[in-house]
Amino acid sequence: MSPTYKNVHIPRATIQRLAVYLQVLESLKGENVEVVSSERLARACDVNPSQIRKDLAYFGEFGVRGVGYNVAKLIHSIKVSIGTDRIWRTALIGVGNLGRSLLRYQGFPKRGFKIVAAFDCDPFKIGEVVADLEVMCPRRMKENVKDLRIEIGIITTPSDRAQRAADYLVESGIRCILNFAAARIQVPPDIYVEYVDFFHHLYALTFKYCVGEASSTKQIGQS
Amino acid sequence: MSPTYKNVHIPRATIQRLAVYLQVLESLKGENVEVVSSERLARACDVNPSQIRKDLAYFGEFGVRGVGYNVAKLIHSIKVSIGTDRIWRTALIGVGNLGRSLLRYQGFPKRGFKIVAAFDCDPFKIGEVVADLEVMCPRRMKENVKDLRIEIGIITTPSDRAQRAADYLVESGIRCILNFAAARIQVPPDIYVEYVDFFHHLYALTFKYCVGEASSTKQIGQS
């Protein structure tokens, strides 16, 4: 089943919340909940019900008024909408601490992804087996991308090697890149890139904390 | 120096972009660039110059018209604005694959954070030394939070242990929580929580790819 994408300009925040909805819906499914009201779903996701309805409206009509959402159907519909109703085959480049931790992470298939190859240019790592995958030289990437039908590349190299890793991925025909390295990369315009940087979450914490403490001090001062 | 926070409702997207600006500015500083135009900074950050000016305007006046931004000063000002002009002492709970990889990650101090304690309830892990830290039982958290002046807790447990980890952190007096576990947590209203879930970046990739391919197929079909 292929969605119609009636609106292709979905805000990033909506995609971000869809990830939360999926996570909560999966855990409701695990608890054998079959139908959930938008109020309950909203509470569990920490958003308001109208936001959920608005986010889902980008992708079509969901839920039955006065009844709620069928959990299994909604999970499936969201997955179809974002293209994860199938497994995306991915390759990882950069087998350091983070790379190893992702290779060993069990949560990928459930979310629609599978790491099928690992690359590193360090001769001491090539040939090593991590999470059942033999680490390969990036020079062998092109043949592997074709043979293993790899569509997404995950960069977990140190920041100064991220561009070279991106070049390898692009030259091998990969169109989607998830970059964990702390560096911006240059790629042709037809390549999709996403940057993962969890520090902005830490900054959001420190910022909220500073603002919160400043305003409570002010309140104390004023009282 | 304490910022005034003339506007405490900073959009999340702005905080997210500040993280990018900081990353790019730090690498410019590493290349001994002293002054950068908003155009050059914008290009390197992949945003438009007016966005940068708008984002920075939340925190005050920066840059000299026609000259640009002093790199070192702007880095310092952004850090002051988000509260990372000092080191935040953090504790990590859950010494699994991800926990170990974060404990070994060298990038924290440069960004304003230091992991000073690691906890895990697995008796086989307690006492183990990871990245110079001895893994401790969470029952010893409260005394350590006080002695080690810990302000931020990082949860890297499996999803079904995230709530218990959060409870330990809150009971120990920690007010800021960064949760990497794939589960929502319940905390009192005065606790700040941020969720890290890199899957929404993967969803953004698969979504953009599906939309892109659907529209290019359509174009081919129409030509």
Tab-separated table of C-alpha atoms in Angstrom:
chain	number	residue	atom	x	y	z
A	1	MET	CA	0.000	0.000	0.000
A	2	SER	CA	1.433	3.330	-1.051
A	3	PRO	CA	0.287	6.532	0.680
A	4	THR	CA	-0.840	9.497	-1.390
A	5	TYR	CA	1.203	12.216	0.389
A	6	LYS	CA	-1.526	14.795	-0.002
A	7	ASN	CA	0.788	17.210	1.805
A	8	VAL	CA	4.511	16.762	1.331
A	9	HIS	CA	5.503	19.711	3.519
A	10	ILE	CA	5.096	18.004	6.861
A	11	PRO	CA	6.704	20.035	9.661
A	12	ARG	CA	9.740	18.438	11.264
A	13	ALA	CA	8.028	18.732	14.663
A	14	THR	CA	5.206	16.520	13.334
A	15	ILE	CA	7.645	13.797	12.257
A	16	GLN	CA	9.273	14.109	15.687
A	17	ARG	CA	5.893	13.643	17.415
A	18	LEU	CA	4.982	10.724	15.119
A	19	ALA	CA	8.032	8.945	16.568
A	20	VAL	CA	6.602	9.534	20.050
A	21	TYR	CA	3.104	8.388	19.016
A	22	LEU	CA	4.580	5.206	17.533
A	23	GLN	CA	6.569	4.517	20.702
A	24	VAL	CA	3.530	4.984	22.941
A	25	LEU	CA	1.199	3.055	20.602
A	26	GLU	CA	3.642	0.129	20.479
A	27	SER	CA	3.723	0.000	24.264
A	28	LEU	CA	-0.109	0.152	24.401
A	29	LYS	CA	-0.188	-2.720	21.903
A	30	GLY	CA	2.211	-4.606	24.186
A	31	GLU	CA	-0.350	-4.127	26.974
A	32	ASN	CA	-3.055	-5.552	24.650
A	33	VAL	CA	-4.903	-2.221	24.397
A	34	GLU	CA	-6.979	-2.406	21.196
A	35	VAL	CA	-8.602	1.042	21.099
A	36	VAL	CA	-7.296	4.288	22.574
A	37	SER	CA	-9.042	7.652	22.867
A	38	SER	CA	-7.176	10.678	21.571
A	39	GLU	CA	-7.278	12.037	25.155
A	40	ARG	CA	-5.519	9.008	26.596
A	41	LEU	CA	-3.023	8.858	23.741
A	42	ALA	CA	-2.363	12.585	24.160
A	43	ARG	CA	-1.748	12.233	27.898
A	44	ALA	CA	0.675	9.353	27.380
A	45	CYS	CA	2.514	11.321	24.684
A	46	ASP	CA	2.528	14.561	26.677
A	47	VAL	CA	0.828	16.625	23.940
A	48	ASN	CA	-2.728	17.932	23.640
A	49	PRO	CA	-5.393	15.895	21.778
A	50	SER	CA	-5.914	18.547	19.080
A	51	GLN	CA	-2.207	18.364	18.261
A	52	ILE	CA	-2.465	14.611	17.657
A	53	ARG	CA	-5.510	15.075	15.417
A	54	LYS	CA	-3.709	17.846	13.511
A	55	ASP	CA	-0.543	15.768	13.071
A	56	LEU	CA	-2.435	12.713	11.870
A	57	ALA	CA	-4.575	14.810	9.517
A	58	TYR	CA	-1.485	15.299	7.322
A	59	PHE	CA	-1.701	11.657	6.412
A	60	GLY	CA	-5.440	11.101	6.059
A	61	GLU	CA	-8.433	10.263	8.214
A	62	PHE	CA	-7.878	8.268	11.364
A	63	GLY	CA	-9.975	7.315	14.346
A	64	VAL	CA	-13.692	7.135	14.880
A	65	ARG	CA	-15.337	10.117	16.565
A	66	GLY	CA	-16.365	9.237	20.115
A	67	VAL	CA	-14.591	5.885	19.978
A	68	GLY	CA	-10.917	6.551	19.419
A	69	TYR	CA	-8.106	5.018	17.478
A	70	ASN	CA	-7.631	1.345	16.736
A	71	VAL	CA	-4.092	0.877	18.062
A	72	ALA	CA	-2.833	-1.728	15.573
A	73	LYS	CA	-4.365	0.082	12.587
A	74	LEU	CA	-2.952	3.441	13.652
A	75	ILE	CA	0.535	1.961	14.089
A	76	HIS	CA	0.291	0.493	10.611
A	77	SER	CA	-1.032	3.720	9.079
A	78	ILE	CA	1.728	5.848	10.624
A	79	LYS	CA	4.333	3.358	9.430
A	80	VAL	CA	2.887	3.441	5.894
A	81	SER	CA	2.872	7.255	5.999
A	82	ILE	CA	6.543	7.556	6.901
A	83	GLY	CA	7.640	4.581	4.830
A	84	THR	CA	8.611	2.215	7.643
A	85	ASP	CA	6.049	-0.505	6.920
A	86	ARG	CA	9.032	-2.392	5.504
A	87	ILE	CA	12.673	-2.912	6.537
A	88	TRP	CA	15.245	-0.379	5.338
A	89	ARG	CA	18.662	-1.954	4.869
A	90	THR	CA	21.403	0.240	6.281
A	91	ALA	CA	25.190	0.337	6.484
A	92	LEU	CA	27.220	1.852	9.286
A	93	ILE	CA	30.592	3.511	8.756
A	94	GLY	CA	32.877	4.131	11.732
A	95	VAL	CA	33.157	1.238	14.205
A	96	GLY	CA	34.139	3.210	17.322
A	97	ASN	CA	32.288	3.313	20.661
A	98	LEU	CA	29.093	4.747	19.247
A	99	GLY	CA	29.238	2.573	16.115
A	100	ARG	CA	29.598	-0.582	18.199
A	101	SER	CA	26.746	0.432	20.468
A	102	LEU	CA	24.449	0.981	17.459
A	103	LEU	CA	25.542	-2.304	15.843
A	104	ARG	CA	24.598	-4.097	19.076
A	105	TYR	CA	21.328	-2.203	19.531
A	106	GLN	CA	18.386	-4.598	19.256
A	107	GLY	CA	15.732	-1.969	18.584
A	108	PHE	CA	16.276	-1.388	14.848
A	109	PRO	CA	14.134	-4.096	13.164
A	110	LYS	CA	11.076	-3.252	15.282
A	111	ARG	CA	11.308	0.332	14.023
A	112	GLY	CA	11.827	-0.633	10.364
A	113	PHE	CA	15.612	-0.717	10.004
A	114	LYS	CA	18.362	-3.317	9.840
A	115	ILE	CA	22.105	-2.743	9.817
A	116	VAL	CA	23.458	-5.226	7.262
A	117	ALA	CA	27.048	-4.000	6.868
A	118	ALA	CA	29.746	-2.231	8.909
A	119	PHE	CA	32.735	-0.347	7.520
A	120	ASP	CA	35.874	1.160	9.029
A	121	CYS	CA	39.146	2.175	7.400
A	122	ASP	CA	41.248	1.141	10.423
A	123	PRO	CA	43.166	-2.017	9.336
A	124	PHE	CA	43.049	-3.258	12.941
A	125	LYS	CA	39.250	-3.231	12.859
A	126	ILE	CA	38.764	-4.702	9.366
A	127	GLY	CA	37.857	-8.372	9.713
A	128	GLU	CA	36.678	-7.991	13.316
A	129	VAL	CA	33.159	-9.320	13.916
A	130	VAL	CA	30.757	-6.996	15.785
A	131	ALA	CA	27.147	-8.097	16.342
A	132	ASP	CA	27.537	-10.839	13.689
A	133	LEU	CA	28.835	-8.392	11.077
A	134	GLU	CA	32.390	-8.535	9.737
A	135	VAL	CA	33.860	-5.028	9.600
A	136	MET	CA	34.849	-4.217	6.017
A	137	CYS	CA	37.150	-1.710	4.316
A	138	PRO	CA	35.136	1.235	2.878
A	139	ARG	CA	36.772	0.504	-0.502
A	140	ARG	CA	34.498	-2.527	-0.659
A	141	MET	CA	31.425	-0.403	-0.023
A	142	LYS	CA	30.218	0.042	-3.600
A	143	GLU	CA	29.975	-3.695	-4.345
A	144	ASN	CA	28.311	-4.327	-0.978
A	145	VAL	CA	25.739	-1.566	-1.352
A	146	LYS	CA	24.622	-3.237	-4.578
A	147	ASP	CA	24.782	-6.839	-3.377
A	148	LEU	CA	23.190	-6.140	0.010
A	149	ARG	CA	20.665	-3.612	-1.381
A	150	ILE	CA	21.690	-0.938	1.155
A	151	GLU	CA	19.641	2.276	1.095
A	152	ILE	CA	20.728	4.217	4.186
A	153	GLY	CA	24.207	5.017	5.461
A	154	ILE	CA	24.894	5.820	9.125
A	155	ILE	CA	28.049	7.831	9.832
A	156	THR	CA	29.602	7.257	13.276
A	157	THR	CA	33.174	8.308	12.514
A	158	PRO	CA	35.158	10.996	14.382
A	159	SER	CA	34.201	14.452	13.093
A	160	ASP	CA	37.309	14.871	10.919
A	161	ARG	CA	36.497	11.676	8.974
A	162	ALA	CA	32.794	12.390	8.432
A	163	GLN	CA	33.226	14.023	5.006
A	164	ARG	CA	35.291	11.122	3.673
A	165	ALA	CA	32.683	8.690	5.002
A	166	ALA	CA	29.931	10.695	3.293
A	167	ASP	CA	31.918	10.647	0.033
A	168	TYR	CA	32.209	6.852	0.219
A	169	LEU	CA	28.466	6.515	0.830
A	170	VAL	CA	27.507	8.865	-2.018
A	171	GLU	CA	29.955	7.241	-4.467
A	172	SER	CA	28.478	3.865	-3.554
A	173	GLY	CA	25.029	5.045	-4.589
A	174	ILE	CA	23.482	5.635	-1.158
A	175	ARG	CA	20.886	8.427	-1.158
A	176	CYS	CA	19.991	8.686	2.568
A	177	ILE	CA	22.561	9.564	5.234
A	178	LEU	CA	22.178	9.715	9.009
A	179	ASN	CA	25.168	11.599	10.402
A	180	PHE	CA	26.076	11.153	14.071
A	181	ALA	CA	29.513	12.774	13.632
A	182	ALA	CA	29.884	16.281	15.070
A	183	ALA	CA	30.593	17.831	11.663
A	184	ARG	CA	28.582	19.229	8.769
A	185	ILE	CA	29.000	17.297	5.504
A	186	GLN	CA	28.781	18.420	1.872
A	187	VAL	CA	26.742	16.194	-0.436
A	188	PRO	CA	25.051	16.575	-3.857
A	189	PRO	CA	21.538	18.087	-3.735
A	190	ASP	CA	19.749	14.776	-4.420
A	191	ILE	CA	21.104	13.192	-1.230
A	192	TYR	CA	19.003	13.302	1.946
A	193	VAL	CA	20.972	14.032	5.115
A	194	GLU	CA	19.883	14.081	8.748
A	195	TYR	CA	22.148	15.129	11.597
A	196	VAL	CA	21.884	13.545	15.029
A	197	ASP	CA	23.165	15.747	17.830
A	198	PHE	CA	21.827	14.974	21.274
A	199	PHE	CA	23.595	18.015	22.731
A	200	HIS	CA	20.739	20.289	21.728
A	201	HIS	CA	18.631	18.286	24.210
A	202	LEU	CA	21.212	18.987	26.914
A	203	TYR	CA	21.196	22.668	25.922
A	204	ALA	CA	17.395	22.681	26.127
A	205	LEU	CA	17.714	21.289	29.675
A	206	THR	CA	20.344	23.778	30.825
A	207	PHE	CA	18.459	26.642	29.176
A	208	LYS	CA	15.104	25.692	30.753
A	209	TYR	CA	16.808	25.182	34.100
A	210	CYS	CA	18.553	28.590	33.987
A	211	VAL	CA	15.355	30.360	32.914
A	212	GLY	CA	13.324	28.495	35.545
A	213	GLU	CA	15.761	29.268	38.348
A	214	ALA	CA	16.096	32.912	37.249
A	215	SER	CA	12.315	33.394	37.309
A	216	SER	CA	11.880	31.637	40.677
A	217	THR	CA	14.693	33.761	42.193
A	218	LYS	CA	12.936	36.840	40.805
A	219	GLN	CA	9.675	35.716	42.392
A	220	ILE	CA	11.393	35.261	45.734
A	221	GLY	CA	12.970	38.696	45.388
A	222	GLN	CA	9.618	40.276	44.633
A	223	SER	CA	7.640	38.657	47.425
B	1	MET	CA	27.915	36.984	33.720
B	2	SER	CA	24.237	36.190	33.903
B	3	PRO	CA	22.015	36.710	30.836
B	4	THR	CA	18.777	38.628	31.180
B	5	TYR	CA	16.503	36.196	29.265
B	6	LYS	CA	14.441	38.975	27.744
B	7	ASN	CA	12.412	36.244	26.053
B	8	VAL	CA	12.056	32.940	27.865
B	9	HIS	CA	9.856	31.330	25.217
B	10	ILE	CA	12.600	30.376	22.821
B	11	PRO	CA	11.356	27.935	20.171
B	12	ARG	CA	12.846	24.460	20.366
B	13	ALA	CA	14.000	24.805	16.741
B	14	THR	CA	16.104	27.808	17.778
B	15	ILE	CA	17.850	25.827	20.533
B	16	GLN	CA	18.404	23.062	17.968
B	17	ARG	CA	19.987	25.538	15.533
B	18	LEU	CA	22.108	27.123	18.308
B	19	ALA	CA	23.708	23.680	18.708
B	20	VAL	CA	24.556	23.734	14.999
B	21	TYR	CA	25.893	27.316	15.160
B	22	LEU	CA	28.094	26.362	18.110
B	23	GLN	CA	29.446	23.302	16.274
B	24	VAL	CA	30.259	25.326	13.150
B	25	LEU	CA	31.693	28.269	15.133
B	26	GLU	CA	33.936	25.925	17.124
B	27	SER	CA	35.305	24.436	13.905
B	28	LEU	CA	35.875	27.954	12.472
B	29	LYS	CA	37.729	28.831	15.678
B	30	GLY	CA	39.808	25.683	15.182
B	31	GLU	CA	40.740	27.052	11.728
B	32	ASN	CA	41.769	30.349	13.391
B	33	VAL	CA	38.906	32.293	11.770
B	34	GLU	CA	38.378	35.416	13.923
B	35	VAL	CA	35.437	37.092	12.208
B	36	VAL	CA	32.686	35.465	10.145
B	37	SER	CA	29.959	37.122	8.063
B	38	SER	CA	26.401	36.001	8.691
B	39	GLU	CA	26.317	34.817	5.051
B	40	ARG	CA	29.320	32.531	5.503
B	41	LEU	CA	28.082	31.273	8.849
B	42	ALA	CA	24.644	30.657	7.331
B	43	ARG	CA	26.100	28.689	4.412
B	44	ALA	CA	28.173	26.517	6.724
B	45	CYS	CA	25.145	25.879	8.945
B	46	ASP	CA	22.783	25.269	6.035
B	47	VAL	CA	20.257	27.956	7.086
B	48	ASN	CA	19.572	31.415	5.675
B	49	PRO	CA	21.310	34.487	7.171
B	50	SER	CA	18.061	36.091	8.355
B	51	GLN	CA	17.309	32.930	10.374
B	52	ILE	CA	20.630	33.241	12.192
B	53	ARG	CA	19.998	36.921	12.961
B	54	LYS	CA	16.488	36.080	14.180
B	55	ASP	CA	17.709	33.213	16.373
B	56	LEU	CA	20.468	35.286	17.938
B	57	ALA	CA	18.120	38.236	18.502
B	58	TYR	CA	16.393	36.208	21.241
B	59	PHE	CA	19.522	36.588	23.327
B	60	GLY	CA	20.568	40.169	22.594
B	61	GLU	CA	22.590	42.109	20.053
B	62	PHE	CA	25.388	40.328	18.255
B	63	GLY	CA	27.631	41.133	15.345
B	64	VAL	CA	28.632	44.370	13.676
B	65	ARG	CA	26.694	45.405	10.571
B	66	GLY	CA	28.850	44.985	7.453
B	67	VAL	CA	31.603	43.247	9.394
B	68	GLY	CA	30.148	40.085	10.862
B	69	TYR	CA	30.451	38.139	14.050
B	70	ASN	CA	33.547	37.829	16.214
B	71	VAL	CA	33.803	34.021	16.398
B	72	ALA	CA	35.178	33.677	19.935
B	73	LYS	CA	32.784	36.275	21.337
B	74	LEU	CA	29.759	34.712	19.649
B	75	ILE	CA	30.677	31.243	20.970
B	76	HIS	CA	30.936	32.696	24.461
B	77	SER	CA	27.652	34.631	24.149
B	78	ILE	CA	25.718	31.594	22.929
B	79	LYS	CA	27.183	29.517	25.763
B	80	VAL	CA	26.193	32.161	28.318
B	81	SER	CA	22.682	32.313	26.817
B	82	ILE	CA	22.072	28.577	27.136
B	83	GLY	CA	23.961	28.207	30.397
B	84	THR	CA	26.916	26.159	29.142
B	85	ASP	CA	29.639	28.678	29.936
B	86	ARG	CA	30.416	26.364	32.854
B	87	ILE	CA	30.612	22.592	33.352
B	88	TRP	CA	27.397	20.743	34.300
B	89	ARG	CA	28.132	17.679	36.406
B	90	THR	CA	26.073	14.712	35.288
B	91	ALA	CA	25.407	11.136	36.336
B	92	LEU	CA	24.567	8.266	34.009
B	93	ILE	CA	22.269	5.404	34.970
B	94	GLY	CA	22.263	2.208	32.907
B	95	VAL	CA	25.705	0.919	31.922
B	96	GLY	CA	24.731	-1.056	28.818
B	97	ASN	CA	26.064	-0.590	25.268
B	98	LEU	CA	24.816	2.971	24.906
B	99	GLY	CA	25.782	3.901	28.480
B	100	ARG	CA	29.343	2.665	27.950
B	101	SER	CA	29.634	4.502	24.676
B	102	LEU	CA	28.537	7.768	26.325
B	103	LEU	CA	30.864	7.223	29.295
B	104	ARG	CA	33.756	6.822	26.844
B	105	TYR	CA	32.713	9.757	24.675
B	106	GLN	CA	35.365	12.504	24.826
B	107	GLY	CA	33.152	15.314	23.555
B	108	PHE	CA	31.295	16.229	26.755
B	109	PRO	CA	33.626	18.735	28.512
B	110	LYS	CA	34.081	20.819	25.344
B	111	ARG	CA	30.287	21.229	25.193
B	112	GLY	CA	29.890	22.059	28.895
B	113	PHE	CA	29.181	18.673	30.497
B	114	LYS	CA	31.069	16.070	32.496
B	115	ILE	CA	29.896	12.625	33.559
B	116	VAL	CA	31.122	12.220	37.140
B	117	ALA	CA	29.228	9.085	38.226
B	118	ALA	CA	27.792	5.896	36.695
B	119	PHE	CA	25.056	3.713	38.191
B	120	ASP	CA	23.626	0.305	37.361
B	121	CYS	CA	21.574	-2.081	39.471
B	122	ASP	CA	23.169	-5.193	37.920
B	123	PRO	CA	25.395	-6.711	40.673
B	124	PHE	CA	27.757	-7.983	37.963
B	125	LYS	CA	28.353	-4.427	36.766
B	126	ILE	CA	28.660	-2.739	40.186
B	127	GLY	CA	32.337	-2.187	40.933
B	128	GLU	CA	33.379	-2.414	37.283
B	129	VAL	CA	35.421	0.576	36.083
B	130	VAL	CA	34.297	2.189	32.825
B	131	ALA	CA	36.127	5.271	31.549
B	132	ASP	CA	37.744	5.794	34.988
B	133	LEU	CA	34.381	5.673	36.795
B	134	GLU	CA	33.453	2.877	39.168
B	135	VAL	CA	29.902	1.692	38.476
B	136	MET	CA	27.790	2.137	41.631
B	137	CYS	CA	24.511	0.768	42.933
B	138	PRO	CA	21.641	3.295	42.435
B	139	ARG	CA	20.927	2.989	46.172
B	140	ARG	CA	24.085	5.028	46.672
B	141	MET	CA	22.849	7.737	44.312
B	142	LYS	CA	21.476	10.210	46.849
B	143	GLU	CA	24.735	10.558	48.822
B	144	ASN	CA	26.716	10.814	45.577
B	145	VAL	CA	24.484	13.455	44.021
B	146	LYS	CA	25.161	15.613	47.059
B	147	ASP	CA	28.886	14.880	47.409
B	148	LEU	CA	29.615	15.114	43.686
B	149	ARG	CA	27.254	18.067	43.100
B	150	ILE	CA	25.429	16.295	40.256
B	151	GLU	CA	22.783	18.360	38.451
B	152	ILE	CA	21.819	16.290	35.398
B	153	GLY	CA	20.889	12.610	35.151
B	154	ILE	CA	21.236	10.656	31.905
B	155	ILE	CA	19.051	7.547	31.587
B	156	THR	CA	20.438	4.821	29.319
B	157	THR	CA	18.598	1.824	30.770
B	158	PRO	CA	16.364	-0.604	28.824
B	159	SER	CA	12.906	0.915	28.335
B	160	ASP	CA	11.244	-1.142	31.099
B	161	ARG	CA	13.712	0.202	33.692
B	162	ALA	CA	13.514	3.863	32.678
B	163	GLN	CA	10.808	4.805	35.183
B	164	ARG	CA	12.696	3.263	38.101
B	165	ALA	CA	15.845	5.082	36.988
B	166	ALA	CA	13.896	8.350	36.821
B	167	ASP	CA	12.522	7.724	40.333
B	168	TYR	CA	16.063	7.223	41.676
B	169	LEU	CA	17.220	10.457	40.025
B	170	VAL	CA	14.273	12.497	41.315
B	171	GLU	CA	14.544	11.074	44.848
B	172	SER	CA	18.239	11.958	44.825
B	173	GLY	CA	17.402	15.597	44.140
B	174	ILE	CA	18.261	15.778	40.427
B	175	ARG	CA	16.120	18.298	38.550
B	176	CYS	CA	17.256	17.746	34.914
B	177	ILE	CA	16.881	14.417	33.124
B	178	LEU	CA	18.043	13.389	29.662
B	179	ASN	CA	16.246	10.173	28.755
B	180	PHE	CA	17.704	7.948	26.026
B	181	ALA	CA	15.457	4.992	26.941
B	182	ALA	CA	12.615	4.276	24.516
B	183	ALA	CA	9.924	4.941	27.129
B	184	ARG	CA	8.017	7.947	28.459
B	185	ILE	CA	8.649	8.695	32.141
B	186	GLN	CA	6.460	10.300	34.817
B	187	VAL	CA	8.129	12.950	36.968
B	188	PRO	CA	6.947	15.803	39.227
B	189	PRO	CA	6.189	19.083	37.414
B	190	ASP	CA	9.350	20.840	38.640
B	191	ILE	CA	11.638	18.320	36.914
B	192	TYR	CA	12.939	19.104	33.421
B	193	VAL	CA	12.966	16.132	31.037
B	194	GLU	CA	14.304	15.788	27.516
B	195	TYR	CA	13.871	12.670	25.391
B	196	VAL	CA	16.521	11.584	22.905
B	197	ASP	CA	15.185	9.433	20.094
B	198	PHE	CA	17.278	9.374	16.950
B	199	PHE	CA	14.634	7.328	15.134
B	200	HIS	CA	12.691	10.432	14.219
B	201	HIS	CA	15.722	11.394	12.117
B	202	LEU	CA	15.530	8.023	10.373
B	203	TYR	CA	11.782	8.560	9.851
B	204	ALA	CA	12.506	12.011	8.407
B	205	LEU	CA	14.900	10.331	5.956
B	206	THR	CA	12.526	7.571	4.893
B	207	PHE	CA	9.665	10.052	4.653
B	208	LYS	CA	11.638	12.540	2.529
B	209	TYR	CA	12.921	9.693	0.372
B	210	CYS	CA	9.420	8.269	-0.207
B	211	VAL	CA	7.973	11.706	-1.006
B	212	GLY	CA	10.948	12.544	-3.255
B	213	GLU	CA	10.741	9.283	-5.174
B	214	ALA	CA	6.946	9.523	-5.477
B	215	SER	CA	7.178	13.056	-6.939
B	216	SER	CA	10.026	12.160	-9.336
B	217	THR	CA	8.093	9.102	-10.557
B	218	LYS	CA	5.134	11.393	-11.102
B	219	GLN	CA	7.325	13.796	-13.079
B	220	ILE	CA	8.609	10.944	-15.210
B	221	GLY	CA	5.061	9.736	-15.742
B	222	GLN	CA	3.953	13.213	-16.790
B	223	SER	CA	6.778	13.892	-19.232
